[in-house]
Amino acid sequence: MRVLVIGSGAREHALVLAASHDPAVTALACAPGNAGTASIAEQHPVEANKPEAVTALAREWGADLVVVGPEAPLVNGVADAVRAAGIPCFGPSAAAARIEGSKAFAKEVMQAAGVPTARSEVVDNPARLDAALDRFGPTWVVKDDGLAAGKGVVVTDDYDKARAHAVTLLDGGHPVLLESYLDGPEASLFCLVDGTTVRPLLPAQDFKRVGDGDVGPNTGGMGAYAPLPWAPEGLVDDIVARIVQPTVDELAERGTSFSGLLYAGLALTSDGPHVIEFNCRFGDPETQAVLGLLETPLATLLHAVATGKLAEHPPLQWAPGAAVTVVLAAEGYPGRPRVDDLITGADGEGVLHAGTRRAEDGSVRSSGGRVLSVVGTGDDLEAARSKAYDVLRSVHLPGGHHRRDIALAAARGEVAVPGSEQTRAMTSG
């Protein structure tokens, strides 16, 4: 099988690395890729958001499977174009990708499907903003209705900050989504979907804020871990039954069947799991941790999804233990990142590239905000954390920064769902 992965981040490096271990894969390419993917796959320049450009490359290269990593190409219809050319493609249609591309559309689908989520209101006129804000908060949750690479949301107890973010979005021509605040720890559940059949992967948790202790602005994600040792028994089955399957069925009812990876971002509240958001693709940085534990051959699995044969695929196999991902970001991120810095120590095991490029002299240079993801695996979270941070100490990026508390609270047993037996034990102890 000839597999072409579209994208250039650490998520795509993780996908390419996992696909390289699949015995069915005979050729592997990544477009446009990065300095890390170049060591295990052919590199091809492509405008990833252009359906005709991706389709032309897939045809010319002779791809048997195209895997679209980022959300923007999916929202722009890249998967539709590739499938129209007769090439199996892992990734939803543009119509189905609206589940991420428009938060208002996602809310409409969830309401129709009876899926638990936060109360919400869309504001597209500044004249309506103040009255709408008065119907929410504190705490206020203010989101960009469209794609924002994980950085379009502000969660704050400060009315002025909430209003300022909403005004900035509206001034930029972006509708604003206001939501009620949901209590409880957050979790991410990736589900493979072929239009009807749903197969969940391991649950994970990511860290959006830039600083230790969840302080500072939101980012695209500064780290993640999987699985969740604090998750109540039966959590994944409950999420699939109450949230993912009804959403998939509702999309199919609308004639917009979802095929690809449906990512449910969840708040595990005292009233059960509630959806914070849906994404239409593998999440970054959770993918790096989740795929670090997957033993099932990935390309064969994704091909089964792309060809509507997921129900026929054997049960997924997972390595025991845990995985932790820590993101190394460039100076200035999540604002304007510094670029073109020399990176050393980035070729070690568990180091996945994102914002990197190979210079003419062979050195690796930074080219984006989130530069590297370092993945550690171990028998438990503490061992996986130790491995990830040990590897990270050998990597040098001038001005680079990372969080030091990824998975720390979970490793210490300090995370629990409100109202659970674990919460009561923690409170009484």
Short mmCIF file of C-alpha atoms in Angstrom, two decimals:
data_model
loop_
_atom_site.label_atom_id
_atom_site.label_comp_id
_atom_site.label_asym_id
_atom_site.label_seq_id
_atom_site.Cartn_x
_atom_site.Cartn_y
_atom_site.Cartn_z
CA MET A 1 0.00 0.00 0.00
CA ARG A 2 1.30 3.45 -1.01
CA VAL A 3 0.33 5.96 1.70
CA LEU A 4 0.40 9.74 1.31
CA VAL A 5 0.02 11.85 4.49
CA ILE A 6 -0.95 15.50 4.09
CA GLY A 7 0.37 18.01 6.64
CA SER A 8 3.54 19.25 8.29
CA GLY A 9 3.07 19.03 12.07
CA ALA A 10 3.99 16.65 14.86
CA ARG A 11 0.61 14.95 14.35
CA GLU A 12 1.65 14.10 10.79
CA HIS A 13 5.09 12.95 11.97
CA ALA A 14 3.32 10.61 14.41
CA LEU A 15 1.02 9.33 11.65
CA VAL A 16 3.94 8.74 9.27
CA LEU A 17 5.98 7.01 11.97
CA ALA A 18 3.13 4.67 12.90
CA ALA A 19 2.37 3.94 9.24
CA SER A 20 6.04 3.10 8.63
CA HIS A 21 5.66 0.16 11.03
CA ASP A 22 2.71 -1.31 9.10
CA PRO A 23 3.88 -4.34 7.05
CA ALA A 24 1.30 -3.54 4.36
CA VAL A 25 2.95 -0.20 3.55
CA THR A 26 5.28 -0.37 0.55
CA ALA A 27 5.83 3.36 0.03
CA LEU A 28 5.29 6.38 2.27
CA ALA A 29 5.18 10.09 1.50
CA CYS A 30 4.40 13.26 3.45
CA ALA A 31 3.43 16.56 1.89
CA PRO A 32 4.71 19.09 2.62
CA GLY A 33 6.22 17.40 5.70
CA ASN A 34 9.02 18.68 7.94
CA ALA A 35 12.60 17.88 8.90
CA GLY A 36 11.48 14.87 10.92
CA THR A 37 9.15 13.25 8.40
CA ALA A 38 11.91 13.58 5.78
CA SER A 39 13.89 10.84 7.53
CA ILE A 40 11.15 8.20 7.08
CA ALA A 41 9.05 9.32 4.10
CA GLU A 42 9.36 10.94 0.70
CA GLN A 43 8.74 14.69 0.85
CA HIS A 44 6.64 16.54 -1.71
CA PRO A 45 5.80 20.24 -1.79
CA VAL A 46 2.06 20.87 -1.92
CA GLU A 47 -0.45 23.55 -0.97
CA ALA A 48 -2.28 21.39 1.53
CA ASN A 49 -5.43 23.56 1.51
CA LYS A 50 -5.86 23.28 -2.27
CA PRO A 51 -8.05 20.27 -3.25
CA GLU A 52 -6.79 20.22 -6.85
CA ALA A 53 -3.12 20.37 -5.78
CA VAL A 54 -3.44 17.49 -3.30
CA THR A 55 -5.42 15.41 -5.78
CA ALA A 56 -2.86 15.98 -8.53
CA LEU A 57 -0.06 14.88 -6.20
CA ALA A 58 -1.98 11.78 -5.09
CA ARG A 59 -2.54 10.79 -8.71
CA GLU A 60 1.01 11.50 -9.82
CA TRP A 61 2.51 9.63 -6.87
CA GLY A 62 0.10 6.70 -7.23
CA ALA A 63 -1.34 6.79 -3.72
CA ASP A 64 -3.49 3.89 -2.53
CA LEU A 65 -4.50 5.87 0.56
CA VAL A 66 -4.41 9.58 1.35
CA VAL A 67 -4.50 10.61 5.02
CA VAL A 68 -5.37 14.27 5.59
CA GLY A 69 -3.99 15.49 8.91
CA PRO A 70 -4.99 19.15 9.49
CA GLU A 71 -8.51 20.57 9.73
CA ALA A 72 -8.24 23.41 7.21
CA PRO A 73 -7.74 21.13 4.15
CA LEU A 74 -10.72 19.03 5.26
CA VAL A 75 -12.96 22.08 5.68
CA ASN A 76 -11.78 23.22 2.23
CA GLY A 77 -12.87 19.95 0.60
CA VAL A 78 -9.57 18.16 0.03
CA ALA A 79 -11.01 14.76 0.99
CA ASP A 80 -13.94 15.25 -1.40
CA ALA A 81 -11.60 15.94 -4.31
CA VAL A 82 -9.34 12.98 -3.56
CA ARG A 83 -12.29 10.60 -3.29
CA ALA A 84 -13.79 12.00 -6.51
CA ALA A 85 -10.55 10.96 -8.20
CA GLY A 86 -11.18 7.37 -7.07
CA ILE A 87 -8.49 7.32 -4.36
CA PRO A 88 -9.41 6.14 -0.84
CA CYS A 89 -9.05 9.04 1.58
CA PHE A 90 -9.03 9.15 5.37
CA GLY A 91 -10.83 12.34 6.34
CA PRO A 92 -14.39 13.68 6.23
CA SER A 93 -16.10 15.61 3.46
CA ALA A 94 -16.24 19.40 3.67
CA ALA A 95 -19.91 19.14 4.65
CA ALA A 96 -19.15 16.77 7.53
CA ALA A 97 -16.02 18.72 8.54
CA ARG A 98 -18.33 21.62 9.46
CA ILE A 99 -18.62 19.80 12.81
CA GLU A 100 -15.31 21.58 13.52
CA GLY A 101 -15.42 24.39 10.97
CA SER A 102 -18.56 25.91 12.48
CA LYS A 103 -19.21 25.65 16.20
CA ALA A 104 -22.76 26.89 15.59
CA PHE A 105 -23.34 23.97 13.20
CA ALA A 106 -21.90 21.56 15.77
CA LYS A 107 -24.28 22.90 18.41
CA GLU A 108 -27.21 22.47 16.03
CA VAL A 109 -26.23 18.84 15.36
CA MET A 110 -25.80 18.12 19.06
CA GLN A 111 -29.16 19.63 19.92
CA ALA A 112 -30.87 17.54 17.25
CA ALA A 113 -29.06 14.38 18.44
CA GLY A 114 -29.75 14.99 22.13
CA VAL A 115 -26.04 15.17 22.93
CA PRO A 116 -25.16 16.84 26.27
CA THR A 117 -23.21 20.07 25.80
CA ALA A 118 -22.92 23.56 27.26
CA ARG A 119 -25.70 26.11 26.80
CA SER A 120 -24.64 28.46 24.03
CA GLU A 121 -25.52 31.53 22.00
CA VAL A 122 -24.06 32.91 18.77
CA VAL A 123 -23.47 36.67 18.56
CA ASP A 124 -22.77 38.14 15.13
CA ASN A 125 -23.65 41.78 15.84
CA PRO A 126 -21.74 44.01 18.32
CA ALA A 127 -25.01 45.66 19.31
CA ARG A 128 -26.19 42.36 20.84
CA LEU A 129 -22.95 41.55 22.67
CA ASP A 130 -23.48 43.17 26.08
CA ALA A 131 -26.95 41.72 26.57
CA ALA A 132 -25.69 38.29 25.55
CA LEU A 133 -22.72 38.46 27.94
CA ASP A 134 -25.15 39.29 30.75
CA ARG A 135 -26.88 35.95 30.12
CA PHE A 136 -23.60 34.09 30.81
CA GLY A 137 -20.90 33.98 33.44
CA PRO A 138 -19.12 34.16 35.56
CA THR A 139 -17.18 32.16 34.32
CA TRP A 140 -17.38 33.38 30.69
CA VAL A 141 -16.43 31.11 27.77
CA VAL A 142 -15.94 33.12 24.56
CA LYS A 143 -15.08 31.29 21.33
CA ASP A 144 -14.36 32.08 17.71
CA ASP A 145 -17.12 30.33 15.76
CA GLY A 146 -14.68 29.23 13.03
CA LEU A 147 -11.29 27.53 12.87
CA ALA A 148 -8.76 29.10 15.22
CA ALA A 149 -6.06 26.41 15.65
CA GLY A 150 -7.04 25.91 19.29
CA LYS A 151 -6.32 29.55 20.18
CA GLY A 152 -9.70 31.23 19.57
CA VAL A 153 -11.17 30.67 23.03
CA VAL A 154 -10.96 32.70 26.23
CA VAL A 155 -12.19 31.28 29.55
CA THR A 156 -12.21 33.91 32.28
CA ASP A 157 -13.93 35.23 35.39
CA ASP A 158 -13.11 38.76 34.22
CA TYR A 159 -16.03 40.35 32.35
CA ASP A 160 -13.79 42.96 30.70
CA LYS A 161 -11.43 40.29 29.31
CA ALA A 162 -14.37 38.27 28.01
CA ARG A 163 -15.87 41.32 26.33
CA ALA A 164 -12.54 42.43 24.86
CA HIS A 165 -11.97 39.03 23.23
CA ALA A 166 -15.49 39.01 21.81
CA VAL A 167 -15.05 42.53 20.41
CA THR A 168 -11.76 41.54 18.77
CA LEU A 169 -13.42 38.57 17.08
CA LEU A 170 -16.41 40.61 15.91
CA ASP A 171 -14.17 43.40 14.61
CA GLY A 172 -12.35 40.77 12.56
CA GLY A 173 -15.61 39.61 11.01
CA HIS A 174 -15.85 36.43 13.10
CA PRO A 175 -19.11 35.47 14.83
CA VAL A 176 -18.73 34.80 18.55
CA LEU A 177 -19.98 31.73 20.41
CA LEU A 178 -20.76 32.23 24.11
CA GLU A 179 -21.04 29.12 26.26
CA SER A 180 -21.88 28.25 29.83
CA TYR A 181 -18.91 27.00 31.84
CA LEU A 182 -18.65 23.25 32.47
CA ASP A 183 -17.02 21.89 35.64
CA GLY A 184 -14.83 18.80 35.85
CA PRO A 185 -11.61 17.65 34.17
CA GLU A 186 -11.37 17.73 30.40
CA ALA A 187 -10.71 14.69 28.22
CA SER A 188 -10.26 13.93 24.54
CA LEU A 189 -11.69 10.84 22.88
CA PHE A 190 -10.70 10.02 19.30
CA CYS A 191 -13.13 7.80 17.43
CA LEU A 192 -12.61 6.19 14.04
CA VAL A 193 -15.81 6.45 12.02
CA ASP A 194 -16.62 5.07 8.57
CA GLY A 195 -20.05 6.64 8.26
CA THR A 196 -21.81 4.19 10.56
CA THR A 197 -19.37 2.13 12.63
CA VAL A 198 -17.56 3.82 15.55
CA ARG A 199 -14.30 2.50 17.06
CA PRO A 200 -12.89 4.52 19.99
CA LEU A 201 -9.17 4.92 20.62
CA LEU A 202 -7.64 5.46 24.06
CA PRO A 203 -8.91 8.52 25.96
CA ALA A 204 -6.38 11.29 26.51
CA GLN A 205 -6.06 14.66 28.19
CA ASP A 206 -4.29 17.68 26.74
CA PHE A 207 -3.03 20.97 28.21
CA LYS A 208 -4.08 24.12 26.36
CA ARG A 209 -2.66 26.92 28.52
CA VAL A 210 0.90 27.97 27.83
CA GLY A 211 2.13 27.93 31.45
CA ASP A 212 2.48 25.52 34.34
CA GLY A 213 -0.60 25.34 36.50
CA ASP A 214 -2.82 26.17 33.51
CA VAL A 215 -1.95 29.85 33.43
CA GLY A 216 -1.51 32.18 30.47
CA PRO A 217 -3.18 32.25 27.06
CA ASN A 218 -4.56 29.25 25.21
CA THR A 219 -2.35 27.48 22.68
CA GLY A 220 -2.78 24.69 20.17
CA GLY A 221 -1.71 22.36 23.00
CA MET A 222 1.43 22.14 25.14
CA GLY A 223 1.28 18.44 26.02
CA ALA A 224 -0.93 15.42 26.56
CA TYR A 225 -1.07 11.96 28.09
CA ALA A 226 -2.93 8.69 27.59
CA PRO A 227 -4.74 6.76 28.89
CA LEU A 228 -6.59 8.31 31.88
CA PRO A 229 -5.90 6.35 35.09
CA TRP A 230 -8.59 8.38 36.87
CA ALA A 231 -11.36 7.67 34.33
CA PRO A 232 -14.47 5.99 35.79
CA GLU A 233 -15.11 2.42 34.66
CA GLY A 234 -17.09 2.31 31.43
CA LEU A 235 -16.37 5.95 30.55
CA VAL A 236 -15.39 5.31 26.93
CA ASP A 237 -18.41 3.09 26.24
CA ASP A 238 -20.66 5.73 27.81
CA ILE A 239 -19.21 8.51 25.65
CA VAL A 240 -19.60 6.47 22.49
CA ALA A 241 -23.20 5.51 23.33
CA ARG A 242 -24.42 8.91 24.55
CA ILE A 243 -22.32 11.30 22.45
CA VAL A 244 -20.37 9.96 19.48
CA GLN A 245 -22.79 7.42 17.97
CA PRO A 246 -25.80 9.80 18.16
CA THR A 247 -23.74 12.52 16.48
CA VAL A 248 -22.60 10.16 13.73
CA ASP A 249 -26.18 8.98 13.20
CA GLU A 250 -27.48 12.57 13.06
CA LEU A 251 -24.89 13.54 10.46
CA ALA A 252 -25.84 10.51 8.38
CA GLU A 253 -29.53 11.46 8.66
CA ARG A 254 -28.64 14.86 7.21
CA GLY A 255 -26.90 13.27 4.24
CA THR A 256 -23.45 14.34 5.48
CA SER A 257 -22.03 11.02 6.66
CA PHE A 258 -18.81 11.37 8.62
CA SER A 259 -15.84 9.22 7.59
CA GLY A 260 -12.52 9.74 9.30
CA LEU A 261 -11.54 10.72 12.84
CA LEU A 262 -14.19 12.34 15.03
CA TYR A 263 -12.56 13.98 18.04
CA ALA A 264 -14.78 14.67 21.04
CA GLY A 265 -13.40 17.28 23.42
CA LEU A 266 -15.22 16.69 26.69
CA ALA A 267 -15.81 18.06 30.16
CA LEU A 268 -16.38 15.21 32.59
CA THR A 269 -18.85 17.02 34.82
CA SER A 270 -20.76 15.95 37.91
CA ASP A 271 -23.73 15.43 35.54
CA GLY A 272 -21.79 13.18 33.18
CA PRO A 273 -19.70 13.85 30.05
CA HIS A 274 -20.58 17.02 28.10
CA VAL A 275 -19.14 18.05 24.74
CA ILE A 276 -16.93 21.13 24.70
CA GLU A 277 -16.17 20.81 21.00
CA PHE A 278 -15.92 18.36 18.14
CA ASN A 279 -12.92 18.24 15.80
CA CYS A 280 -12.86 16.54 12.42
CA ARG A 281 -9.31 15.13 12.64
CA PHE A 282 -6.65 13.69 14.91
CA GLY A 283 -5.81 16.17 17.66
CA ASP A 284 -2.35 17.55 18.29
CA PRO A 285 -0.69 16.83 20.79
CA GLU A 286 -2.96 13.94 21.91
CA THR A 287 -2.24 11.95 18.73
CA GLN A 288 1.43 11.70 19.59
CA ALA A 289 0.60 10.02 22.93
CA VAL A 290 -2.24 7.82 21.68
CA LEU A 291 -0.36 6.48 18.65
CA GLY A 292 2.65 5.88 20.88
CA LEU A 293 0.64 3.04 22.46
CA LEU A 294 -1.18 1.66 19.38
CA GLU A 295 0.03 -1.78 18.28
CA THR A 296 -2.56 -2.34 15.53
CA PRO A 297 -1.03 -1.55 12.09
CA LEU A 298 -2.18 2.01 11.46
CA ALA A 299 -2.31 2.30 7.66
CA THR A 300 -4.39 -0.87 7.33
CA LEU A 301 -6.75 0.45 9.99
CA LEU A 302 -7.18 3.84 8.31
CA HIS A 303 -7.70 2.15 4.94
CA ALA A 304 -10.55 0.15 6.48
CA VAL A 305 -12.13 3.42 7.60
CA ALA A 306 -11.65 5.06 4.20
CA THR A 307 -13.24 2.13 2.38
CA GLY A 308 -16.20 1.65 4.74
CA LYS A 309 -14.94 -1.62 6.19
CA LEU A 310 -14.26 -0.64 9.79
CA ALA A 311 -16.80 -3.13 11.14
CA GLU A 312 -14.77 -5.96 9.57
CA HIS A 313 -11.49 -4.87 11.17
CA PRO A 314 -10.24 -6.91 14.18
CA PRO A 315 -10.31 -5.32 17.66
CA LEU A 316 -7.59 -2.75 18.27
CA GLN A 317 -4.46 -3.80 20.13
CA TRP A 318 -2.70 -1.52 22.63
CA ALA A 319 0.63 -1.63 24.43
CA PRO A 320 0.31 -1.66 28.22
CA GLY A 321 1.33 1.37 30.24
CA ALA A 322 1.10 5.07 29.44
CA ALA A 323 2.44 7.74 27.09
CA VAL A 324 3.19 11.41 27.76
CA THR A 325 3.79 14.14 25.16
CA VAL A 326 5.57 17.39 26.02
CA VAL A 327 5.64 20.21 23.45
CA LEU A 328 8.71 22.40 22.99
CA ALA A 329 7.60 25.80 21.70
CA ALA A 330 9.52 28.69 20.18
CA GLU A 331 10.17 31.93 22.01
CA GLY A 332 7.13 34.18 21.62
CA TYR A 333 4.57 31.40 21.15
CA PRO A 334 1.51 31.54 21.26
CA GLY A 335 2.07 35.09 20.00
CA ARG A 336 4.54 35.80 17.20
CA PRO A 337 7.12 32.98 17.43
CA ARG A 338 10.82 33.43 16.77
CA VAL A 339 11.92 31.29 13.82
CA ASP A 340 15.07 30.07 12.07
CA ASP A 341 16.87 29.10 15.29
CA LEU A 342 19.26 26.15 15.25
CA ILE A 343 17.86 23.03 16.97
CA THR A 344 20.19 20.35 18.34
CA GLY A 345 19.36 16.95 19.79
CA ALA A 346 16.16 16.64 17.76
CA ASP A 347 16.95 13.28 16.18
CA GLY A 348 16.48 11.13 19.27
CA GLU A 349 13.87 8.45 19.85
CA GLY A 350 10.49 9.88 20.75
CA VAL A 351 11.18 13.31 19.22
CA LEU A 352 8.50 14.29 16.72
CA HIS A 353 8.95 17.36 14.55
CA ALA A 354 6.38 20.08 13.88
CA GLY A 355 7.73 23.57 13.14
CA THR A 356 11.07 22.46 11.68
CA ARG A 357 12.89 22.58 8.36
CA ARG A 358 16.17 21.17 7.10
CA ALA A 359 18.61 23.92 6.07
CA GLU A 360 20.97 23.64 3.09
CA ASP A 361 23.86 22.83 5.43
CA GLY A 362 21.90 19.88 6.86
CA SER A 363 21.08 21.53 10.18
CA VAL A 364 17.57 21.55 11.62
CA ARG A 365 15.98 25.00 12.03
CA SER A 366 12.79 26.17 13.70
CA SER A 367 9.97 27.30 11.41
CA GLY A 368 6.90 27.60 13.61
CA GLY A 369 5.41 28.07 17.06
CA ARG A 370 5.18 24.52 18.33
CA VAL A 371 8.53 23.19 17.21
CA LEU A 372 8.82 19.65 18.61
CA SER A 373 6.81 17.08 20.55
CA VAL A 374 8.70 14.70 22.81
CA VAL A 375 6.93 11.43 23.61
CA GLY A 376 7.82 9.15 26.50
CA THR A 377 6.26 5.76 27.23
CA GLY A 378 6.46 3.66 30.38
CA ASP A 379 4.71 1.26 32.69
CA ASP A 380 2.74 4.13 34.22
CA LEU A 381 2.38 7.90 33.92
CA GLU A 382 5.29 8.66 36.22
CA ALA A 383 7.63 6.46 34.18
CA ALA A 384 6.35 7.95 30.90
CA ARG A 385 6.80 11.49 32.28
CA SER A 386 10.34 10.75 33.35
CA LYS A 387 11.19 9.37 29.91
CA ALA A 388 9.73 12.37 28.06
CA TYR A 389 11.48 14.96 30.21
CA ASP A 390 14.77 13.02 30.12
CA VAL A 391 14.71 13.14 26.31
CA LEU A 392 13.70 16.80 26.32
CA ARG A 393 16.75 17.72 28.39
CA SER A 394 18.97 16.64 25.47
CA VAL A 395 17.18 18.97 23.02
CA HIS A 396 18.26 22.59 22.67
CA LEU A 397 16.29 25.43 21.07
CA PRO A 398 17.37 29.00 21.88
CA GLY A 399 14.53 30.69 23.75
CA GLY A 400 12.43 27.53 23.63
CA HIS A 401 9.93 26.87 26.40
CA HIS A 402 7.79 23.98 27.63
CA ARG A 403 5.50 23.10 30.49
CA ARG A 404 6.99 21.08 33.32
CA ASP A 405 3.72 19.76 34.74
CA ILE A 406 2.31 17.67 31.90
CA ALA A 407 0.44 14.69 33.46
CA LEU A 408 1.86 15.57 36.89
CA ALA A 409 -1.47 15.85 38.73
CA ALA A 410 -2.74 12.62 37.16
CA ALA A 411 0.45 10.78 38.07
CA ARG A 412 -0.04 11.93 41.66
CA GLY A 413 -3.66 10.76 41.70
CA GLU A 414 -4.97 14.31 42.00
CA VAL A 415 -7.46 14.25 39.10
CA ALA A 416 -11.02 12.97 39.48
CA VAL A 417 -14.50 13.42 38.06
CA PRO A 418 -16.76 15.51 40.36
CA GLY A 419 -19.03 13.29 42.40
CA SER A 420 -17.02 10.12 41.77
CA GLU A 421 -15.78 7.75 44.48
CA GLN A 422 -12.25 9.00 43.79
CA THR A 423 -13.32 12.61 44.39
CA ARG A 424 -14.93 11.69 47.69
CA ALA A 425 -11.81 9.79 48.74
CA MET A 426 -9.58 12.75 47.82
CA THR A 427 -11.82 15.17 49.70
CA SER A 428 -12.01 13.04 52.85
CA GLY A 429 -8.28 12.36 52.73
#
